[in-house]
Structures are given as C-alpha cells and as structure tokens.
mmCIF file of C-alpha atoms in Angstrom:
data_model
loop_
_atom_site.group_PDB
_atom_site.id
_atom_site.type_symbol
_atom_site.label_atom_id
_atom_site.label_comp_id
_atom_site.label_asym_id
_atom_site.label_seq_id
_atom_site.Cartn_x
_atom_site.Cartn_y
_atom_site.Cartn_z
ATOM 1 C CA UNK A 1 79.364 149.235 48.948
ATOM 2 C CA UNK A 2 79.894 145.344 49.451
ATOM 3 C CA UNK A 3 82.965 144.855 51.543
ATOM 4 C CA UNK A 4 85.631 143.137 49.403
ATOM 5 C CA UNK A 5 85.592 145.029 46.811
ATOM 6 C CA UNK A 6 84.162 148.500 48.530
ATOM 7 C CA UNK A 7 85.327 152.129 47.188
ATOM 8 C CA UNK A 8 87.352 153.988 49.660
ATOM 9 C CA UNK A 9 87.638 157.792 49.323
ATOM 10 C CA UNK A 10 91.236 159.442 48.312
ATOM 11 C CA UNK A 11 89.834 162.872 49.801
ATOM 12 C CA UNK A 12 90.907 161.417 53.220
ATOM 13 C CA UNK A 13 93.291 161.314 55.725
ATOM 14 C CA UNK A 14 95.251 158.151 56.793
ATOM 15 C CA UNK A 15 97.633 156.907 58.289
ATOM 16 C CA UNK A 16 100.592 155.661 57.228
ATOM 17 C CA UNK A 17 103.296 154.976 59.369
ATOM 18 C CA UNK A 18 104.219 155.851 63.599
ATOM 19 C CA UNK A 19 106.511 158.301 63.610
ATOM 20 C CA UNK A 20 108.478 157.134 65.493
ATOM 21 C CA UNK A 21 109.308 153.915 62.404
ATOM 22 C CA UNK A 22 111.168 156.762 60.568
ATOM 23 C CA UNK A 23 114.354 158.551 61.763
ATOM 24 C CA UNK A 24 115.610 161.961 60.395
ATOM 25 C CA UNK A 25 117.109 160.917 57.191
ATOM 26 C CA UNK A 26 115.328 157.402 56.470
ATOM 27 C CA UNK A 27 112.402 156.152 54.173
ATOM 28 C CA UNK A 28 110.342 153.158 54.680
ATOM 29 C CA UNK A 29 107.838 151.542 51.531
ATOM 30 C CA UNK A 30 104.426 151.894 52.394
ATOM 31 C CA UNK A 31 100.827 151.131 49.826
ATOM 32 C CA UNK A 32 97.982 153.664 50.438
ATOM 33 C CA UNK A 33 95.090 153.570 48.239
ATOM 34 C CA UNK A 34 97.214 151.403 45.813
ATOM 35 C CA UNK A 35 99.309 154.016 44.793
ATOM 36 C CA UNK A 36 103.317 152.843 46.136
ATOM 37 C CA UNK A 37 104.338 155.724 48.137
ATOM 38 C CA UNK A 38 108.084 156.455 50.091
ATOM 39 C CA UNK A 39 107.690 158.477 53.111
ATOM 40 C CA UNK A 40 110.873 159.848 54.390
ATOM 41 C CA UNK A 41 112.443 162.113 56.963
ATOM 42 C CA UNK A 42 114.504 165.169 55.237
ATOM 43 C CA UNK A 43 117.820 165.766 57.670
ATOM 44 C CA UNK A 44 115.554 168.397 59.746
ATOM 45 C CA UNK A 45 113.447 166.258 60.771
ATOM 46 C CA UNK A 46 110.770 166.432 58.258
ATOM 47 C CA UNK A 47 108.350 164.010 56.940
ATOM 48 C CA UNK A 48 107.363 163.606 53.262
ATOM 49 C CA UNK A 49 105.205 161.636 51.037
ATOM 50 C CA UNK A 50 105.974 160.730 47.392
ATOM 51 C CA UNK A 51 105.543 158.120 44.714
ATOM 52 C CA UNK A 52 107.750 155.157 44.855
ATOM 53 C CA UNK A 53 108.995 155.167 41.059
ATOM 54 C CA UNK A 54 111.963 157.130 39.823
ATOM 55 C CA UNK A 55 110.441 158.788 37.462
ATOM 56 C CA UNK A 56 113.813 157.956 34.713
ATOM 57 C CA UNK A 57 114.017 153.806 34.513
ATOM 58 C CA UNK A 58 111.513 153.265 37.165
ATOM 59 C CA UNK A 59 113.233 151.425 40.163
ATOM 60 C CA UNK A 60 111.405 152.250 43.625
ATOM 61 C CA UNK A 61 112.805 155.183 45.731
ATOM 62 C CA UNK A 62 113.081 152.842 48.426
ATOM 63 C CA UNK A 63 115.045 150.055 47.017
ATOM 64 C CA UNK A 64 118.480 149.260 49.421
ATOM 65 C CA UNK A 65 120.884 151.010 47.101
ATOM 66 C CA UNK A 66 118.378 154.617 47.606
ATOM 67 C CA UNK A 67 118.948 157.277 49.981
ATOM 68 C CA UNK A 68 117.817 160.464 51.756
ATOM 69 C CA UNK A 69 120.301 163.340 50.670
ATOM 70 C CA UNK A 70 119.181 166.148 53.396
ATOM 71 C CA UNK A 71 115.641 167.621 51.826
ATOM 72 C CA UNK A 72 115.980 165.324 48.982
ATOM 73 C CA UNK A 73 115.510 161.257 47.847
ATOM 74 C CA UNK A 74 118.305 160.259 45.136
ATOM 75 C CA UNK A 75 117.698 156.579 42.674
ATOM 76 C CA UNK A 76 119.767 153.970 43.967
ATOM 77 C CA UNK A 77 119.958 153.466 39.995
ATOM 78 C CA UNK A 78 121.625 155.919 38.089
ATOM 79 C CA UNK A 79 121.489 158.591 41.056
ATOM 80 C CA UNK A 80 118.806 161.415 39.845
ATOM 81 C CA UNK A 81 118.177 163.547 42.815
ATOM 82 C CA UNK A 82 114.639 164.133 43.755
ATOM 83 C CA UNK A 83 113.390 166.724 45.916
ATOM 84 C CA UNK A 84 110.528 167.359 48.290
ATOM 85 C CA UNK A 85 108.246 168.766 45.810
ATOM 86 C CA UNK A 86 109.050 165.921 43.623
ATOM 87 C CA UNK A 87 110.667 167.797 41.061
ATOM 88 C CA UNK A 88 114.309 165.990 39.857
ATOM 89 C CA UNK A 89 117.412 169.037 41.258
ATOM 90 C CA UNK A 90 120.290 166.473 39.852
ATOM 91 C CA UNK A 91 121.478 164.367 36.736
ATOM 92 C CA UNK A 92 125.416 163.017 37.647
ATOM 93 C CA UNK A 93 125.825 162.233 34.361
ATOM 94 C CA UNK A 94 124.502 165.246 32.977
ATOM 95 C CA UNK A 95 122.683 167.249 30.841
ATOM 96 C CA UNK A 96 119.413 169.449 30.641
ATOM 97 C CA UNK A 97 117.221 167.892 33.629
ATOM 98 C CA UNK A 98 114.081 167.025 31.797
ATOM 99 C CA UNK A 99 110.307 169.289 32.938
ATOM 100 C CA UNK A 100 108.179 166.022 33.064
ATOM 101 C CA UNK A 101 110.985 164.355 34.888
ATOM 102 C CA UNK A 102 109.042 164.090 38.383
ATOM 103 C CA UNK A 103 106.672 162.954 40.445
ATOM 104 C CA UNK A 104 103.976 163.390 42.252
ATOM 105 C CA UNK A 105 104.001 164.126 46.119
ATOM 106 C CA UNK A 106 101.332 163.876 48.847
ATOM 107 C CA UNK A 107 100.706 166.099 51.912
ATOM 108 C CA UNK A 108 101.526 164.662 55.024
ATOM 109 C CA UNK A 109 100.802 165.748 58.677
ATOM 110 C CA UNK A 110 101.873 164.631 61.551
ATOM 111 C CA UNK A 111 100.023 164.412 64.453
ATOM 112 C CA UNK A 112 100.594 162.951 67.762
ATOM 113 C CA UNK A 113 102.311 160.183 67.191
ATOM 114 C CA UNK A 114 101.194 158.956 63.798
ATOM 115 C CA UNK A 115 101.910 160.112 60.373
ATOM 116 C CA UNK A 116 98.652 161.171 58.256
ATOM 117 C CA UNK A 117 98.762 160.886 54.066
ATOM 118 C CA UNK A 118 96.124 162.875 52.170
ATOM 119 C CA UNK A 119 95.885 161.218 48.991
ATOM 120 C CA UNK A 120 93.709 163.520 46.745
ATOM 121 C CA UNK A 121 93.288 166.758 45.647
ATOM 122 C CA UNK A 122 96.212 168.533 47.830
ATOM 123 C CA UNK A 123 94.126 171.635 47.664
ATOM 124 C CA UNK A 124 91.996 170.587 49.785
ATOM 125 C CA UNK A 125 94.476 168.756 52.196
ATOM 126 C CA UNK A 126 92.143 170.218 55.363
ATOM 127 C CA UNK A 127 94.384 168.826 59.249
ATOM 128 C CA UNK A 128 90.288 169.568 60.675
ATOM 129 C CA UNK A 129 89.394 166.169 58.554
ATOM 130 C CA UNK A 130 91.494 164.302 61.218
ATOM 131 C CA UNK A 131 89.446 162.476 63.755
ATOM 132 C CA UNK A 132 89.433 165.224 67.105
ATOM 133 C CA UNK A 133 92.542 163.693 68.487
ATOM 134 C CA UNK A 134 91.376 165.796 72.141
ATOM 135 C CA UNK A 135 88.659 164.185 72.163
ATOM 136 C CA UNK A 136 90.469 160.287 71.297
ATOM 137 C CA UNK A 137 92.443 161.193 74.260
ATOM 138 C CA UNK A 138 95.734 161.833 72.067
ATOM 139 C CA UNK A 139 96.587 165.650 72.980
ATOM 140 C CA UNK A 140 95.702 168.212 75.468
ATOM 141 C CA UNK A 141 94.209 165.703 78.035
ATOM 142 C CA UNK A 142 94.696 163.821 80.649
ATOM 143 C CA UNK A 143 94.874 160.477 79.259
ATOM 144 C CA UNK A 144 98.154 158.362 78.807
ATOM 145 C CA UNK A 145 98.162 156.628 75.083
ATOM 146 C CA UNK A 146 101.891 154.870 73.987
ATOM 147 C CA UNK A 147 101.917 153.342 69.781
ATOM 148 C CA UNK A 148 101.291 150.656 69.726
ATOM 149 C CA UNK A 149 101.198 147.810 66.779
ATOM 150 C CA UNK A 150 100.444 147.823 63.235
ATOM 151 C CA UNK A 151 98.866 144.902 61.562
ATOM 152 C CA UNK A 152 98.148 143.620 57.968
ATOM 153 C CA UNK A 153 94.873 142.568 56.863
ATOM 154 C CA UNK A 154 94.936 141.129 53.356
ATOM 155 C CA UNK A 155 91.078 142.151 52.982
ATOM 156 C CA UNK A 156 88.935 145.240 51.778
ATOM 157 C CA UNK A 157 88.705 147.963 53.716
ATOM 158 C CA UNK A 158 84.973 147.524 54.402
ATOM 159 C CA UNK A 159 85.508 144.627 55.807
ATOM 160 C CA UNK A 160 87.358 145.599 58.885
ATOM 161 C CA UNK A 161 85.797 148.371 59.643
ATOM 162 C CA UNK A 162 82.783 147.170 60.038
ATOM 163 C CA UNK A 163 84.506 143.937 62.452
ATOM 164 C CA UNK A 164 85.372 146.922 64.375
ATOM 165 C CA UNK A 165 82.288 148.337 65.416
ATOM 166 C CA UNK A 166 80.514 145.100 65.767
ATOM 167 C CA UNK A 167 80.200 144.562 69.021
ATOM 168 C CA UNK A 168 77.671 140.927 68.463
ATOM 169 C CA UNK A 169 80.969 139.166 66.736
ATOM 170 C CA UNK A 170 82.648 139.623 70.484
ATOM 171 C CA UNK A 171 80.520 136.831 72.193
ATOM 172 C CA UNK A 172 81.488 134.437 69.174
ATOM 173 C CA UNK A 173 84.343 134.940 67.994
ATOM 174 C CA UNK A 174 86.816 135.869 70.790
ATOM 175 C CA UNK A 175 85.781 132.736 72.749
ATOM 176 C CA UNK A 176 84.827 134.808 76.047
ATOM 177 C CA UNK A 177 88.914 136.343 75.386
ATOM 178 C CA UNK A 178 87.226 140.069 76.391
ATOM 179 C CA UNK A 179 83.547 139.312 77.058
ATOM 180 C CA UNK A 180 81.254 136.589 79.157
ATOM 181 C CA UNK A 181 78.738 136.026 76.874
ATOM 182 C CA UNK A 182 75.675 138.638 77.345
ATOM 183 C CA UNK A 183 77.613 141.112 74.614
ATOM 184 C CA UNK A 184 75.960 139.952 71.696
ATOM 185 C CA UNK A 185 72.240 139.978 73.442
ATOM 186 C CA UNK A 186 72.621 143.342 74.570
ATOM 187 C CA UNK A 187 71.010 146.038 73.024
ATOM 188 C CA UNK A 188 71.881 149.222 71.342
ATOM 189 C CA UNK A 189 71.775 153.141 71.161
ATOM 190 C CA UNK A 190 72.718 154.346 67.828
ATOM 191 C CA UNK A 191 74.562 157.539 67.602
ATOM 192 C CA UNK A 192 75.273 159.066 64.336
ATOM 193 C CA UNK A 193 77.185 162.428 64.811
ATOM 194 C CA UNK A 194 78.881 164.125 61.234
ATOM 195 C CA UNK A 195 80.900 160.705 60.037
ATOM 196 C CA UNK A 196 81.068 159.271 63.879
ATOM 197 C CA UNK A 197 79.023 156.418 63.812
ATOM 198 C CA UNK A 198 78.718 154.831 67.112
ATOM 199 C CA UNK A 199 76.649 151.817 68.769
ATOM 200 C CA UNK A 200 76.121 152.342 72.859
ATOM 201 C CA UNK A 201 75.435 149.292 75.428
ATOM 202 C CA UNK A 202 75.137 149.541 79.330
ATOM 203 C CA UNK A 203 76.674 146.625 81.803
ATOM 204 C CA UNK A 204 75.336 146.665 85.065
ATOM 205 C CA UNK A 205 77.263 143.807 87.395
ATOM 206 C CA UNK A 206 78.944 142.462 85.082
ATOM 207 C CA UNK A 207 81.344 139.785 85.030
ATOM 208 C CA UNK A 208 84.665 139.968 82.941
ATOM 209 C CA UNK A 209 87.075 137.593 81.764
ATOM 210 C CA UNK A 210 90.812 137.962 83.211
ATOM 211 C CA UNK A 211 92.231 139.431 79.830
ATOM 212 C CA UNK A 212 89.960 142.380 79.838
ATOM 213 C CA UNK A 213 90.452 142.813 84.093
ATOM 214 C CA UNK A 214 94.490 142.893 83.266
ATOM 215 C CA UNK A 215 93.350 145.433 80.609
ATOM 216 C CA UNK A 216 91.416 147.491 82.364
ATOM 217 C CA UNK A 217 93.351 147.602 85.002
ATOM 218 C CA UNK A 218 91.061 146.079 87.866
ATOM 219 C CA UNK A 219 90.591 145.091 91.326
ATOM 220 C CA UNK A 220 88.458 142.896 91.464
ATOM 221 C CA UNK A 221 86.243 141.123 88.337
ATOM 222 C CA UNK A 222 82.896 142.796 87.934
ATOM 223 C CA UNK A 223 82.246 146.177 86.936
ATOM 224 C CA UNK A 224 79.137 148.624 85.395
ATOM 225 C CA UNK A 225 80.298 149.537 82.240
ATOM 226 C CA UNK A 226 79.628 151.884 79.285
ATOM 227 C CA UNK A 227 80.726 150.223 75.712
ATOM 228 C CA UNK A 228 80.569 152.524 72.715
ATOM 229 C CA UNK A 229 82.168 151.528 69.707
ATOM 230 C CA UNK A 230 82.808 154.491 66.619
ATOM 231 C CA UNK A 231 83.580 154.722 62.826
ATOM 232 C CA UNK A 232 85.077 157.542 62.115
ATOM 233 C CA UNK A 233 83.993 156.915 58.455
ATOM 234 C CA UNK A 234 86.109 155.744 56.958
ATOM 235 C CA UNK A 235 89.330 155.996 58.693
ATOM 236 C CA UNK A 236 89.775 155.256 62.734
ATOM 237 C CA UNK A 237 87.655 153.611 64.769
ATOM 238 C CA UNK A 238 87.275 153.631 68.412
ATOM 239 C CA UNK A 239 86.089 151.157 71.522
ATOM 240 C CA UNK A 240 85.447 153.121 74.459
ATOM 241 C CA UNK A 241 85.073 151.719 77.356
ATOM 242 C CA UNK A 242 84.192 153.699 80.529
ATOM 243 C CA UNK A 243 83.158 151.582 84.057
ATOM 244 C CA UNK A 244 83.230 151.149 87.976
ATOM 245 C CA UNK A 245 84.836 148.624 89.318
ATOM 246 C CA UNK A 246 81.146 147.031 91.674
ATOM 247 C CA UNK A 247 81.660 148.155 95.536
ATOM 248 C CA UNK A 248 83.481 151.218 94.349
ATOM 249 C CA UNK A 249 81.026 153.629 92.880
ATOM 250 C CA UNK A 250 82.319 156.818 94.754
ATOM 251 C CA UNK A 251 85.897 156.278 93.128
ATOM 252 C CA UNK A 252 85.982 157.826 89.685
ATOM 253 C CA UNK A 253 85.259 156.467 86.793
ATOM 254 C CA UNK A 254 87.377 154.930 84.646
ATOM 255 C CA UNK A 255 88.218 154.859 80.596
ATOM 256 C CA UNK A 256 89.800 152.528 77.969
ATOM 257 C CA UNK A 257 89.977 153.433 74.720
ATOM 258 C CA UNK A 258 90.818 150.467 71.629
ATOM 259 C CA UNK A 259 91.748 153.147 69.180
ATOM 260 C CA UNK A 260 92.547 151.570 65.500
ATOM 261 C CA UNK A 261 93.535 153.411 61.827
ATOM 262 C CA UNK A 262 92.145 152.009 59.125
ATOM 263 C CA UNK A 263 94.697 152.343 55.597
ATOM 264 C CA UNK A 264 93.742 151.076 52.827
ATOM 265 C CA UNK A 265 96.709 149.966 51.522
ATOM 266 C CA UNK A 266 95.238 148.270 48.303
ATOM 267 C CA UNK A 267 91.966 146.987 46.784
ATOM 268 C CA UNK A 268 92.025 144.086 49.743
ATOM 269 C CA UNK A 269 94.587 144.651 51.579
ATOM 270 C CA UNK A 270 94.260 147.178 54.866
ATOM 271 C CA UNK A 271 96.726 148.403 57.873
ATOM 272 C CA UNK A 272 96.469 148.894 61.109
ATOM 273 C CA UNK A 273 97.845 151.202 63.308
ATOM 274 C CA UNK A 274 96.386 150.265 67.408
ATOM 275 C CA UNK A 275 96.786 151.603 70.262
ATOM 276 C CA UNK A 276 95.394 152.283 73.935
ATOM 277 C CA UNK A 277 94.622 155.523 74.894
ATOM 278 C CA UNK A 278 93.451 155.600 78.841
ATOM 279 C CA UNK A 279 92.328 157.227 82.080
ATOM 280 C CA UNK A 280 94.831 155.549 84.281
ATOM 281 C CA UNK A 281 98.973 154.276 83.526
ATOM 282 C CA UNK A 282 98.683 150.523 81.677
ATOM 283 C CA UNK A 283 101.370 149.209 82.872
ATOM 284 C CA UNK A 284 99.729 145.384 82.342
ATOM 285 C CA UNK A 285 103.567 143.601 80.522
ATOM 286 C CA UNK A 286 101.692 141.851 78.307
ATOM 287 C CA UNK A 287 99.017 144.610 76.510
ATOM 288 C CA UNK A 288 100.373 145.086 72.931
ATOM 289 C CA UNK A 289 100.983 141.476 72.998
ATOM 290 C CA UNK A 290 96.908 140.902 74.213
ATOM 291 C CA UNK A 291 95.945 143.627 71.339
ATOM 292 C CA UNK A 292 98.279 141.654 68.319
ATOM 293 C CA UNK A 293 96.673 138.407 68.988
ATOM 294 C CA UNK A 294 92.744 139.379 70.196
ATOM 295 C CA UNK A 295 93.033 141.350 67.156
ATOM 296 C CA UNK A 296 94.532 138.182 64.885
ATOM 297 C CA UNK A 297 91.724 135.729 65.169
ATOM 298 C CA UNK A 298 89.787 138.603 63.027
ATOM 299 C CA UNK A 299 92.330 138.826 60.527
ATOM 300 C CA UNK A 300 92.349 134.615 59.757
ATOM 301 C CA UNK A 301 88.505 135.483 59.406
ATOM 302 C CA UNK A 302 88.685 138.580 57.520
ATOM 303 C CA UNK A 303 90.248 136.748 55.403
ATOM 304 C CA UNK A 304 88.854 134.534 54.632
ATOM 305 C CA UNK A 305 85.700 135.916 53.658
ATOM 306 C CA UNK A 306 87.961 138.123 51.247
ATOM 307 C CA UNK A 307 89.639 134.983 49.769
ATOM 308 C CA UNK A 308 85.822 132.950 49.268
ATOM 309 C CA UNK A 309 84.214 136.607 47.762
ATOM 310 C CA UNK A 310 87.648 136.227 45.249
ATOM 311 C CA UNK A 311 86.448 133.165 44.494
ATOM 312 C CA UNK A 312 83.104 133.449 43.741
ATOM 313 C CA UNK A 313 82.767 136.639 42.222
ATOM 314 C CA UNK A 314 80.469 139.676 43.472
ATOM 315 C CA UNK A 315 77.897 137.600 41.876
ATOM 316 C CA UNK A 316 77.728 134.938 44.115
ATOM 317 C CA UNK A 317 78.278 136.717 46.961
ATOM 318 C CA UNK A 318 75.451 138.207 48.156
ATOM 319 C CA UNK A 319 75.017 139.850 51.442
ATOM 320 C CA UNK A 320 71.961 140.110 53.673
ATOM 321 C CA UNK A 321 72.578 142.139 56.068
ATOM 322 C CA UNK A 322 70.312 141.634 60.142
ATOM 323 C CA UNK A 323 69.163 144.242 63.239
ATOM 324 C CA UNK A 324 72.645 144.384 64.273
ATOM 325 C CA UNK A 325 74.089 145.866 61.042
ATOM 326 C CA UNK A 326 72.322 149.125 60.926
ATOM 327 C CA UNK A 327 75.680 150.920 62.219
ATOM 328 C CA UNK A 328 77.288 149.340 59.578
ATOM 329 C CA UNK A 329 74.506 150.634 56.582
ATOM 330 C CA UNK A 330 75.345 154.102 58.363
ATOM 331 C CA UNK A 331 79.008 153.780 57.690
ATOM 332 C CA UNK A 332 78.618 152.434 54.408
ATOM 333 C CA UNK A 333 75.974 156.059 52.587
ATOM 334 C CA UNK A 334 77.922 157.849 54.306
ATOM 335 C CA UNK A 335 80.959 157.194 52.435
ATOM 336 C CA UNK A 336 79.518 155.985 49.712
ATOM 337 C CA UNK A 337 78.310 160.362 50.255
ATOM 338 C CA UNK A 338 81.900 161.140 50.767
ATOM 339 C CA UNK A 339 82.950 158.855 47.610
ATOM 340 C CA UNK A 340 79.752 160.587 45.280
ATOM 341 C CA UNK A 341 81.064 164.017 46.549
ATOM 342 C CA UNK A 342 84.702 163.566 45.060
ATOM 343 C CA UNK A 343 83.783 162.102 41.591
ATOM 344 C CA UNK A 344 81.804 165.358 41.497
ATOM 345 C CA UNK A 345 83.961 167.177 42.832
ATOM 346 C CA UNK A 346 82.090 169.463 45.432
ATOM 347 C CA UNK A 347 84.254 170.576 47.874
ATOM 348 C CA UNK A 348 84.593 169.290 51.551
ATOM 349 C CA UNK A 349 83.963 169.408 54.638
ATOM 350 C CA UNK A 350 84.831 168.955 57.828
ATOM 351 C CA UNK A 351 82.922 166.483 60.021
ATOM 352 C CA UNK A 352 82.339 166.818 63.697
ATOM 353 C CA UNK A 353 83.187 165.073 66.254
ATOM 354 C CA UNK A 354 81.607 165.609 69.404
ATOM 355 C CA UNK A 355 81.009 162.865 72.473
ATOM 356 C CA UNK A 356 78.260 161.506 73.089
ATOM 357 C CA UNK A 357 75.758 162.698 75.399
#
C-alpha cells in the first residue's frame, strides 16, 4: 500500500453525492473506482446508479440530450431507453431488443444526506458496512449537522485519507489557523477498533487561534480539549474535538466533528464530501468557506506530491515512515487485508465502530 498508486477495495460503500445534488427526474455524472457513473433520481425520488455509457453506440447517458423518464434513462443519441436494472426496454427505431443491450447497475443507499454507492459484488452490499451514523452524530443524535462541501483532489485516495488522520502536519502546513503550535509535539494514544484507527491527544489550558474559536463558538480562547482523529478504512475520516472552556469547567462538554468521506474517483483523483457535526448550533457564517480554504492547503500539497510521484515513478519515490505514522500504517494494513480477502472472494464482514473509552 503506497500512496500515489494504492489500490482500493471494490466491496466497499463510497459517498457519490449529496442527496440534494439530484432532484427527482435529474441526473449527474460521477466517477468512482475508475468507473463512469450516471447517478439519477426517478420521478418518484428513488436514487439509482449505473454505468454511464449507452451500450448501443457508446454515448454518455448524462449527455446534454439524455434525460430521465420515470424510472428509466433515455440516451440522447438514438433514443435507446434503459430501466433502473440497466436493461434495454425500448429501441425507438424498432426491431427486437437485444438481450446483450444492457449496462451494469450499482447498489445505492441514501443515508442521512449522502448517497452511498457499492462498486463491488452486489451480493455483499450490506448497509451495515457503512460507518455508524449515530456514532458520527448524523442520525438519532442530538448533534446538529448539515450538508457541507465537495472537493476534488488530483491524488491517490490514500494520500488524503492519511493526511486527514495525521495531526502532526497541522502545526506546520496550516500556519497556525487551527493550532497554536503544540499539536505536533503532543503525544498520542492509538486506538484500533475494527476498521477504525484513531489517534487521541489531550490538551490542557490550550490557547486556540481565532479560526478555531469561531468554529467552536467560544467566548474566550482557552480550552481543555481532546482531539481524536479517526480513519474508517478506507472511506471516511473524522476529526473529533471534545472541549470545555477554561473558566467554565462546570458547563457540559461541547463537541465538534469534522467528517470527510473519501471516494476514489480514479487512481489519481479523490472526491471529498466534508461537513460539520456539532453538539451546539454552529451559526458561524463563514464556516464552510473557512473549511474549504483550510482543506485547499492540503489539496495543493497532496497534488504536488502526486505529480512528483508520477514523474519519478515507484522505484524512485521511496517512502520512510516515522513513529507518528503508526496510525497510517495500521490503516494501510487493514485496507490491504480488505483487498486480499476481496481478491480471494472471502465473505465481507461488518466492522464495529465504538466510541473510544
């Protein structure tokens, strides 16, 4: 598992879109695991995903002249119409319907405000393999959450996944936007729970920069804070902050989660769907602008690393790990095992996601 060219499991759920990106009767084009997809809603509002190529003459079904009709999709080239199972149900020019005129479809689950797609063996598409939304504060929770932003990164998915769970880079890359200079040097505790790998850091009487104070809705600028960075191999990351303001220690602890899904669109392109889940109503007006600007600092670096990796090639781009990379290495091993089992056609099993003690 080497960032830059890492494989990804296909027997996995990936976020392909925000629910509100697709209205009934509409579609959009997305890539996932090198596969071009048309993701659409029927007129009744049911979400579907299928291979985005007409089996007749190869036009993309999401072309400007294509359209959704009821529960079907009509190609905008010769009018061939496919149902939600990918089967041809109409050839306007007449004649028999060729049995081979069909495309592959992919299971879709709409959960919270995300559309999740399964790219592997459809018989193994168990929704229980989706990370626990209650644990994340998205469903059946008193937490506040809302759809956020989508970012595309021109880098192999393992790079942004490991970047999001590597707290040590915060001190140096983000120029004090979300750190007062002490995160990198603070020891961490590693927690491994199923496919979840987390690093936990504790801070006392910590001075926070203005951007983080605004995100947390603080009155002052000092907190006692627990920072937990989790990777749910290989499709989601969570940055969880539990804190109490200094001077207000008797108040209930507050929580802010940054949740980012990791979707490998292509070998060197990854889509992020990022949002906040908070124990308080986050009314900071610039919260998503701040988030986009922050993540773009990561994007610039990751794309530069990928470009250099492509130019040098595998043999000339060695990677040396350090102690702080322990969580990333654990995640790689879990992902590698998922891929190994998939290649050997072993049954998938549901991971468990428990809150760390």
